[in-house]
Short mmCIF file of C-alpha atoms in Angstrom, two decimals:
data_model
loop_
_atom_site.label_atom_id
_atom_site.label_comp_id
_atom_site.label_asym_id
_atom_site.label_seq_id
_atom_site.Cartn_x
_atom_site.Cartn_y
_atom_site.Cartn_z
CA MET A 279 28.99 -143.22 108.89
CA ASN A 280 29.84 -146.44 106.45
CA LEU A 281 26.22 -147.14 105.46
CA SER A 282 25.78 -143.19 104.41
CA HIS A 283 28.74 -143.11 102.33
CA ARG A 284 27.86 -146.64 100.65
CA LEU A 285 24.36 -145.63 99.89
CA PRO A 286 24.78 -143.14 97.36
CA SER A 287 27.44 -145.03 95.41
CA ARG A 288 24.74 -148.05 95.34
CA LEU A 289 22.33 -145.20 94.13
CA LYS A 290 24.79 -144.36 91.23
CA THR A 291 24.96 -147.76 90.49
CA MET A 292 21.51 -148.55 89.89
CA THR A 293 21.29 -145.32 88.00
CA LYS A 294 23.79 -146.47 85.17
CA LEU A 295 21.90 -149.81 84.95
CA HIS A 296 18.57 -148.29 84.25
CA VAL A 297 19.86 -145.79 81.99
CA SER A 298 21.84 -148.40 80.04
CA SER A 299 18.55 -150.88 79.68
CA LEU A 300 16.88 -147.67 78.49
CA ASP A 301 19.34 -147.03 75.95
CA ALA A 302 19.51 -150.48 74.60
CA LYS A 303 15.62 -150.52 74.34
CA ARG A 304 15.55 -147.60 72.49
CA SER A 305 18.66 -149.00 70.25
CA SER A 306 16.38 -151.88 69.36
CA SER A 307 13.16 -150.02 69.04
CA VAL A 308 14.95 -147.94 66.61
CA SER A 309 16.65 -151.01 64.76
CA ALA A 310 13.07 -152.26 64.60
CA VAL A 311 11.30 -149.25 62.74
CA SER A 312 14.89 -148.88 60.70
CA SER A 313 14.43 -152.32 59.74
CA PHE A 314 10.34 -151.95 59.30
CA ILE A 315 10.56 -148.61 57.14
CA MET A 316 14.04 -148.68 55.64
CA PRO A 317 15.31 -152.55 55.09
CA PRO A 318 18.89 -153.25 54.78
CA CYS A 319 19.87 -151.87 51.25
CA SER A 320 22.22 -150.50 49.16
CA ARG A 321 22.89 -146.26 49.23
CA PRO A 322 21.24 -145.54 45.69
CA LEU A 323 17.94 -146.72 46.92
CA ARG A 324 17.85 -145.02 49.81
CA ARG A 325 18.28 -141.64 48.07
CA ALA A 326 15.81 -142.94 45.71
CA VAL A 327 13.52 -143.09 48.61
CA ILE A 328 14.45 -139.55 50.24
CA TYR A 329 14.14 -138.00 46.94
CA ILE A 330 10.67 -139.07 46.35
CA VAL A 331 9.68 -138.18 49.81
CA ALA A 332 10.85 -134.57 49.36
CA ILE A 333 8.77 -134.04 46.05
CA SER A 334 5.68 -135.46 47.58
CA ILE A 335 6.30 -132.88 50.32
CA SER A 336 6.46 -129.85 47.63
CA ILE A 337 3.48 -131.10 45.88
CA PHE A 338 1.63 -131.05 48.92
CA VAL A 339 2.46 -127.67 49.82
CA LEU A 340 1.91 -126.47 46.69
CA TYR A 341 -1.52 -128.21 46.39
CA ARG A 342 -2.57 -126.50 49.63
CA SER A 343 -1.26 -122.93 48.43
CA LEU A 344 -3.21 -123.62 45.36
CA ASP A 345 -6.45 -124.94 47.34
CA SER A 346 -7.03 -121.66 49.40
CA LEU A 347 -7.68 -119.59 46.23
CA ASP A 348 -11.19 -119.13 44.79
CA ALA A 349 -9.82 -120.43 41.19
CA VAL A 350 -6.85 -121.50 39.90
CA PRO A 351 -4.47 -118.42 39.11
CA SER A 352 -2.15 -117.97 36.41
CA SER A 353 1.73 -118.80 36.86
CA SER A 354 2.15 -114.59 37.15
CA SER A 355 -0.09 -114.51 40.31
CA ILE A 356 1.27 -117.68 42.27
CA PHE A 357 4.56 -116.13 42.96
CA PRO A 358 3.76 -112.94 44.60
CA ARG A 359 1.16 -115.07 47.01
CA ILE A 360 4.32 -117.67 48.04
CA PHE A 361 6.75 -114.91 47.60
CA PRO A 362 5.15 -111.30 48.91
CA SER A 363 8.16 -109.12 48.02
CA PHE A 364 7.59 -110.51 44.18
CA ASP A 365 5.59 -107.65 43.05
CA SER A 366 8.05 -104.74 44.32
CA PHE A 367 10.66 -106.66 42.66
CA GLN A 368 8.86 -107.27 39.55
CA SER A 369 7.45 -103.43 39.30
CA LEU A 370 11.40 -101.98 40.02
CA MET A 371 12.47 -104.37 37.10
CA LEU A 372 9.83 -103.56 34.48
CA SER A 373 9.23 -100.02 35.33
CA LYS A 374 11.48 -97.58 33.19
CA PRO A 375 13.32 -95.43 35.33
CA LYS A 376 12.10 -91.59 34.57
CA LEU A 377 14.83 -88.95 34.66
CA GLU A 378 13.87 -86.04 36.85
CA GLU A 379 14.00 -82.75 34.91
CA PRO A 380 16.37 -80.25 36.29
CA LYS A 381 15.08 -77.13 38.35
CA LEU A 382 15.80 -73.72 36.74
CA GLU A 383 18.15 -72.65 39.38
CA ASP A 384 20.08 -75.78 39.17
CA VAL A 385 20.73 -75.17 35.45
CA LEU A 386 21.42 -71.48 36.11
CA ARG A 387 23.94 -72.14 38.96
CA ARG A 388 25.87 -74.85 36.63
CA ALA A 389 25.83 -72.57 33.69
CA ALA A 390 26.49 -69.30 35.35
CA THR A 391 29.94 -66.93 35.53
CA ARG A 392 31.58 -65.97 38.82
CA ASP A 393 29.28 -62.75 38.88
CA ASN A 394 25.95 -64.83 38.05
CA THR A 395 25.56 -64.31 34.41
CA VAL A 396 24.05 -66.39 31.91
CA ILE A 397 23.54 -65.97 28.20
CA LEU A 398 20.01 -67.65 27.31
CA THR A 399 18.36 -68.64 24.25
CA THR A 400 14.77 -70.01 23.63
CA LEU A 401 14.27 -72.81 21.30
CA ASN A 402 11.18 -74.65 19.22
CA GLU A 403 10.65 -77.57 17.03
CA ALA A 404 11.11 -75.32 14.15
CA TRP A 405 14.59 -73.62 14.68
CA ALA A 406 15.90 -76.96 16.49
CA ALA A 407 15.72 -79.02 13.33
CA PRO A 408 19.22 -80.54 11.82
CA GLY A 409 20.61 -77.78 9.80
CA SER A 410 18.20 -75.22 11.04
CA VAL A 411 18.82 -71.91 13.16
CA ILE A 412 20.59 -73.74 16.24
CA ASP A 413 23.04 -75.48 14.05
CA LEU A 414 24.21 -71.83 12.76
CA PHE A 415 23.80 -70.42 16.18
CA PHE A 416 26.70 -72.81 17.45
CA GLU A 417 28.86 -72.45 14.56
CA SER A 418 28.90 -68.60 14.82
CA PHE A 419 30.54 -69.43 18.33
CA ARG A 420 32.80 -71.79 17.34
CA ILE A 421 34.25 -69.41 14.09
CA GLY A 422 34.07 -66.17 16.02
CA GLU A 423 36.98 -64.56 17.82
CA GLY A 424 36.65 -65.64 21.74
CA THR A 425 33.30 -66.63 21.62
CA SER A 426 33.69 -70.50 21.84
CA MET A 427 34.29 -70.49 25.71
CA LEU A 428 31.11 -68.50 26.07
CA LEU A 429 28.97 -71.84 25.20
CA ASN A 430 29.95 -72.70 28.71
CA HIS A 431 27.38 -70.38 29.85
CA LEU A 432 24.81 -70.55 27.60
CA VAL A 433 21.32 -72.04 28.54
CA ILE A 434 18.87 -73.02 25.92
CA ILE A 435 15.20 -72.95 27.04
CA SER A 436 13.16 -75.28 25.31
CA LEU A 437 9.63 -74.43 24.29
CA ASP A 438 8.56 -78.09 23.37
CA ALA A 439 9.67 -81.55 23.84
CA LYS A 440 10.99 -81.98 20.25
CA ALA A 441 13.48 -79.00 20.98
CA TYR A 442 14.47 -80.32 24.55
CA SER A 443 15.27 -83.49 22.91
CA ARG A 444 17.57 -81.64 20.68
CA CYS A 445 19.05 -79.50 22.90
CA ARG A 446 20.20 -82.40 24.96
CA GLU A 447 21.78 -84.02 22.00
CA LEU A 448 23.69 -80.44 21.35
CA HIS A 449 24.16 -78.92 24.51
CA LYS A 450 24.77 -79.17 28.50
CA HIS A 451 22.81 -76.58 29.74
CA CYS A 452 19.04 -77.13 28.95
CA PHE A 453 16.00 -76.02 30.20
CA SER A 454 12.15 -77.40 29.33
CA LEU A 455 9.59 -74.53 29.52
CA GLU A 456 6.66 -76.25 28.01
CA THR A 457 3.34 -73.87 28.44
CA GLU A 458 -0.12 -75.80 29.60
CA GLY A 459 -2.31 -75.27 27.00
CA VAL A 460 -0.03 -73.54 24.41
CA ASP A 461 1.92 -75.98 21.64
CA PHE A 462 4.95 -74.10 20.05
CA SER A 463 6.21 -77.33 18.27
CA GLY A 464 5.45 -77.99 14.22
CA LYS A 465 5.63 -75.54 12.10
CA GLU A 466 7.41 -71.78 12.20
CA ALA A 467 5.43 -69.43 14.55
CA TYR A 468 5.35 -66.45 12.01
CA PHE A 469 6.06 -63.04 12.46
CA MET A 470 3.00 -61.04 14.43
CA THR A 471 0.83 -64.27 14.47
CA ARG A 472 -0.85 -65.21 17.58
CA SER A 473 1.38 -68.17 17.84
CA TYR A 474 4.20 -65.52 17.74
CA LEU A 475 2.75 -63.17 20.33
CA LYS A 476 2.38 -65.93 22.51
CA MET A 477 5.82 -67.02 22.31
CA MET A 478 7.36 -63.75 22.90
CA TRP A 479 5.33 -62.93 25.61
CA ARG A 480 5.89 -66.25 27.72
CA ARG A 481 9.60 -65.08 27.04
CA ILE A 482 9.36 -61.93 28.56
CA ASP A 483 7.78 -63.78 31.81
CA PHE A 484 10.48 -66.02 31.92
CA LEU A 485 13.11 -63.71 31.71
CA ARG A 486 11.69 -61.98 34.89
CA SER A 487 11.80 -65.13 36.93
CA VAL A 488 15.69 -65.46 35.83
CA LEU A 489 16.18 -61.82 37.37
CA GLU A 490 14.09 -62.82 40.44
CA LEU A 491 16.32 -65.68 40.94
CA GLY A 492 19.26 -63.35 41.09
CA TYR A 493 20.71 -63.80 37.63
CA ASN A 494 21.75 -60.98 35.40
CA PHE A 495 21.57 -62.27 31.98
CA VAL A 496 22.22 -61.93 28.51
CA PHE A 497 19.36 -62.94 26.26
CA THR A 498 20.21 -63.56 22.37
CA ASP A 499 17.61 -64.75 19.82
CA ALA A 500 19.17 -68.07 18.36
CA ASP A 501 19.32 -66.13 14.77
CA VAL A 502 21.98 -63.70 16.18
CA MET A 503 25.60 -64.74 14.95
CA TRP A 504 28.00 -64.07 17.88
CA PHE A 505 31.38 -63.21 16.03
CA ARG A 506 33.19 -61.31 19.10
CA ASN A 507 32.64 -61.51 22.94
CA PRO A 508 30.11 -58.51 23.53
CA PHE A 509 30.42 -58.13 26.88
CA THR A 510 33.81 -55.66 26.56
CA ARG A 511 31.05 -53.07 24.72
CA PHE A 512 28.33 -53.66 27.19
CA TYR A 513 27.68 -50.31 29.14
CA ARG A 514 28.93 -50.58 33.07
CA TYR A 515 26.40 -48.85 35.06
CA ALA A 516 23.31 -49.37 32.77
CA ASP A 517 20.31 -51.69 34.32
CA PHE A 518 18.77 -52.80 30.92
CA GLN A 519 20.74 -52.52 27.63
CA ILE A 520 19.37 -53.27 24.18
CA ALA A 521 20.14 -53.62 20.50
CA CYS A 522 18.46 -51.76 17.77
CA ASP A 523 16.71 -52.38 14.51
CA HIS A 524 17.59 -48.55 14.33
CA TYR A 525 20.37 -46.68 15.82
CA LEU A 526 20.06 -42.78 16.04
CA GLY A 527 23.37 -42.29 17.46
CA ARG A 528 23.33 -41.95 21.50
CA SER A 529 22.58 -44.66 23.64
CA ASN A 530 20.45 -42.89 25.89
CA ASP A 531 18.10 -41.38 23.04
CA LEU A 532 14.75 -43.17 23.73
CA GLU A 533 14.05 -42.54 19.75
CA ASN A 534 15.87 -45.67 19.33
CA ARG A 535 14.18 -48.27 17.82
CA PRO A 536 14.97 -51.64 20.14
CA ASN A 537 14.75 -54.98 18.97
CA GLY A 538 13.90 -57.50 21.93
CA GLY A 539 16.20 -60.42 20.17
CA PHE A 540 19.35 -59.32 22.15
CA SER A 541 19.80 -57.34 25.70
CA PHE A 542 22.08 -57.47 28.50
CA VAL A 543 20.20 -56.92 31.75
CA ARG A 544 21.13 -56.81 35.36
CA SER A 545 19.49 -58.39 38.17
CA ASN A 546 18.16 -55.84 40.63
CA ASN A 547 15.05 -54.45 42.26
CA ARG A 548 14.61 -52.12 39.51
CA THR A 549 14.95 -54.42 36.39
CA ILE A 550 12.57 -57.11 38.31
CA LEU A 551 9.90 -54.30 38.62
CA PHE A 552 10.38 -53.31 34.97
CA TYR A 553 9.53 -56.46 33.65
CA LYS A 554 6.98 -57.36 35.78
CA TYR A 555 5.33 -53.86 34.38
CA TRP A 556 6.27 -54.66 30.71
CA TYR A 557 4.57 -58.23 30.85
CA ALA A 558 1.17 -56.56 32.78
CA SER A 559 1.28 -54.02 30.17
CA ARG A 560 0.58 -56.74 27.28
CA ILE A 561 -3.22 -56.22 28.80
CA ARG A 562 -3.22 -52.40 27.85
CA TYR A 563 -1.78 -53.06 24.72
CA SER A 564 -3.55 -56.10 23.63
CA GLY A 565 -2.43 -57.73 20.54
CA TYR A 566 0.70 -55.89 20.00
CA HIS A 567 4.23 -57.08 19.85
CA ASP A 568 6.50 -56.84 22.74
CA GLN A 569 8.70 -54.50 21.10
CA ASP A 570 5.95 -52.19 20.74
CA VAL A 571 4.82 -52.29 23.74
CA LEU A 572 8.41 -51.63 25.15
CA ASN A 573 8.54 -48.52 22.93
CA PHE A 574 5.11 -47.50 24.29
CA ILE A 575 6.05 -47.63 28.25
CA LYS A 576 9.71 -46.41 27.56
CA ARG A 577 8.78 -42.94 28.11
CA GLU A 578 6.09 -43.65 30.77
CA PRO A 579 6.27 -42.01 34.30
CA PHE A 580 6.30 -45.36 36.18
CA VAL A 581 9.90 -46.32 34.28
CA PHE A 582 11.25 -42.83 35.37
CA ARG A 583 9.88 -43.55 39.01
CA ILE A 584 11.55 -46.84 39.40
CA GLY A 585 15.09 -45.05 38.09
CA LEU A 586 15.62 -47.61 35.52
CA ARG A 587 18.96 -46.96 33.49
CA ILE A 588 18.14 -48.14 30.15
CA ARG A 589 20.86 -47.83 27.01
CA PHE A 590 20.65 -48.58 23.26
CA LEU A 591 23.22 -50.74 21.54
CA ASN A 592 25.25 -49.14 18.71
CA THR A 593 24.56 -51.00 15.53
CA ALA A 594 28.17 -50.50 14.97
CA TYR A 595 28.53 -53.52 17.29
CA PHE A 596 25.45 -55.18 17.61
CA GLY A 597 24.23 -54.81 14.14
CA GLY A 598 21.49 -56.84 12.33
CA LEU A 599 20.00 -57.35 8.69
CA CYS A 600 17.72 -53.79 9.44
CA GLU A 601 21.00 -52.21 9.90
CA PRO A 602 24.08 -54.24 9.39
CA SER A 603 27.18 -53.16 11.19
CA LYS A 604 29.48 -51.31 8.83
CA ASP A 605 33.27 -52.21 10.01
CA MET A 606 33.62 -55.96 10.46
CA ASN A 607 36.64 -54.88 12.99
CA LEU A 608 34.29 -53.43 15.48
CA VAL A 609 31.58 -56.06 14.94
CA ARG A 610 30.35 -58.37 17.97
CA THR A 611 27.19 -59.75 16.86
CA MET A 612 24.42 -59.50 13.81
CA HIS A 613 21.05 -60.58 13.96
CA ALA A 614 18.65 -62.00 11.01
CA ASN A 615 16.01 -59.25 12.01
CA CYS A 616 13.88 -57.40 9.33
CA CYS A 617 13.47 -60.79 8.14
CA PHE A 618 10.44 -63.18 7.05
CA GLY A 619 10.00 -66.77 6.49
CA MET A 620 12.40 -69.71 7.61
CA ASP A 621 14.37 -70.10 4.09
CA SER A 622 14.79 -66.46 3.37
CA LYS A 623 16.28 -66.36 7.08
CA LEU A 624 18.56 -69.69 6.94
CA HIS A 625 19.93 -68.30 3.23
CA ASP A 626 20.98 -65.02 4.39
CA LEU A 627 22.34 -66.53 7.52
CA ARG A 628 24.76 -69.08 5.93
CA ILE A 629 26.15 -66.14 3.49
CA MET A 630 26.92 -63.93 6.75
CA LEU A 631 28.65 -66.83 8.08
CA GLN A 632 30.40 -66.97 5.02
CA ASP A 633 31.39 -63.50 4.51
CA TRP A 634 32.81 -63.70 8.08
CA ARG A 635 35.13 -66.72 7.37
CA ASP A 636 36.02 -65.01 4.31
CA PHE A 637 37.18 -62.01 6.36
CA MET A 638 38.99 -63.88 9.06
CA ALA A 639 41.01 -65.58 6.34
CA LEU A 640 42.42 -62.18 4.97
CA PRO A 641 45.81 -61.00 6.64
CA LEU A 642 45.78 -58.31 8.99
CA HIS A 643 46.53 -55.11 6.78
CA LEU A 644 43.75 -56.07 4.68
CA LYS A 645 41.16 -56.53 7.61
CA GLN A 646 42.00 -53.33 8.77
CA GLU A 647 40.92 -51.62 5.46
CA SER A 648 37.60 -50.74 5.86
CA GLY A 649 36.44 -52.05 2.12
CA PHE A 650 35.52 -55.57 2.91
CA SER A 651 31.47 -55.35 4.08
CA TRP A 652 28.68 -57.92 4.53
CA LYS A 653 26.98 -59.46 1.05
CA VAL A 654 23.51 -59.80 3.38
CA PRO A 655 20.57 -59.06 3.43
CA GLN A 656 19.97 -60.52 0.28
CA ASN A 657 16.64 -62.21 0.68
CA CYS A 658 15.90 -60.69 3.96
CA SER A 659 14.64 -56.90 4.29
CA LEU A 660 12.07 -54.88 5.83
CA ASP A 661 10.11 -54.99 2.70
CA SER A 662 10.05 -58.92 3.61
CA LEU A 663 8.03 -58.20 6.17
CA ARG A 664 5.46 -55.99 4.50
CA ARG A 665 4.97 -58.25 1.77
CA TYR A 666 4.00 -61.76 3.58
CA ASP A 667 1.27 -63.71 2.11
CA GLU A 668 -2.17 -62.56 3.79
CA SER A 669 -3.55 -66.77 2.91
CA MET A 670 -1.37 -68.01 5.49
CA TYR A 671 -3.33 -66.47 8.31
CA GLU A 672 -6.50 -67.45 7.54
CA GLU A 673 -6.66 -69.17 11.14
CA GLU A 674 -4.79 -66.50 13.04
CA SER A 675 -5.78 -63.00 14.03
CA GLU A 676 -3.29 -60.46 12.99
CA PRO A 677 -2.89 -57.78 15.61
CA PRO A 678 -1.89 -54.32 14.97
CA GLY A 679 1.81 -53.14 15.19
CA GLU A 680 4.34 -51.52 13.11
CA SER A 681 7.81 -52.96 14.35
CA GLN A 682 10.02 -55.27 12.90
CA GLU A 683 11.29 -58.72 14.33
#
């Protein structure tokens, strides 16, 4: 029993002595190596040695990286080799972010009233230039009675890149409608030229798409000046309401001469079918203006069969240079129609706006008198459409048609 207890204790003692001897040998070995590699010296010398070793290792690693390539690469290709994520980082930093154009439905939704109604106008480069038609259009909303708030519901449909850029400078609701293979930018699209007709028919097709999205719209040319809120003068139960070059006295008279520059259309199956039919009819009446085609089809059986309720807007409220509103107490909008050429249009529009300012500056009792009237048209007239210079259309085919813009 005593021997069995003593044996483990002796083994433990022997183990400790063995470990101690090993530690002593290791210490002496490390001391010898240390004495050989790094003899006792000052601390700055040790740091210098460590620094040299670190640089040597870095150079070796870099050399091995370069040696693995067929040729010595440029500095721009070394980083992607060593750091694989460098390429993606570089492309992210150098690439310019491209803003995604808003979808039509998103633009319409932001601009719509509670009953899904929007105000639409189209714009190309010629009318978008500073001091041109679009600036006068906005001015009319600002000086009109109760019209400035309507700008919140206006969507500008830009037909080219420069028009879209200008729209973004002026307004918050813009949509780009560039058509492949058709350039609406540059010079003015003169009345009844090929470019003008393409622009008008593109407009009809676009308005059909707005109706299909479930939105009612007031379409207005940008040369229509808004002096009062027009919604109070729209017919409550009509599907399709349109302004006139010449109004005969009754809103349901199909002999009225409509003008496509101002209309109010409610979204329903009848109006969608009508706009499809109207657009398709351009093939039957090739070379005709959309207004001319409207005059042709408004009496056709298809329009009666679908039950479209058409009303023509009285020029007393929705006037134009073809037939000006006679009472400025009643006027809602005035259109620079029956006008050829940008200079003539701008001249008469500026006079029109000044006429309105002068009228609004009058005392109430003088406003109610019927003596105050427009000083326009001056440079614009129906005759100006008939006297345009034929030489301007040498490269344009002039389709037949009798209606005015």
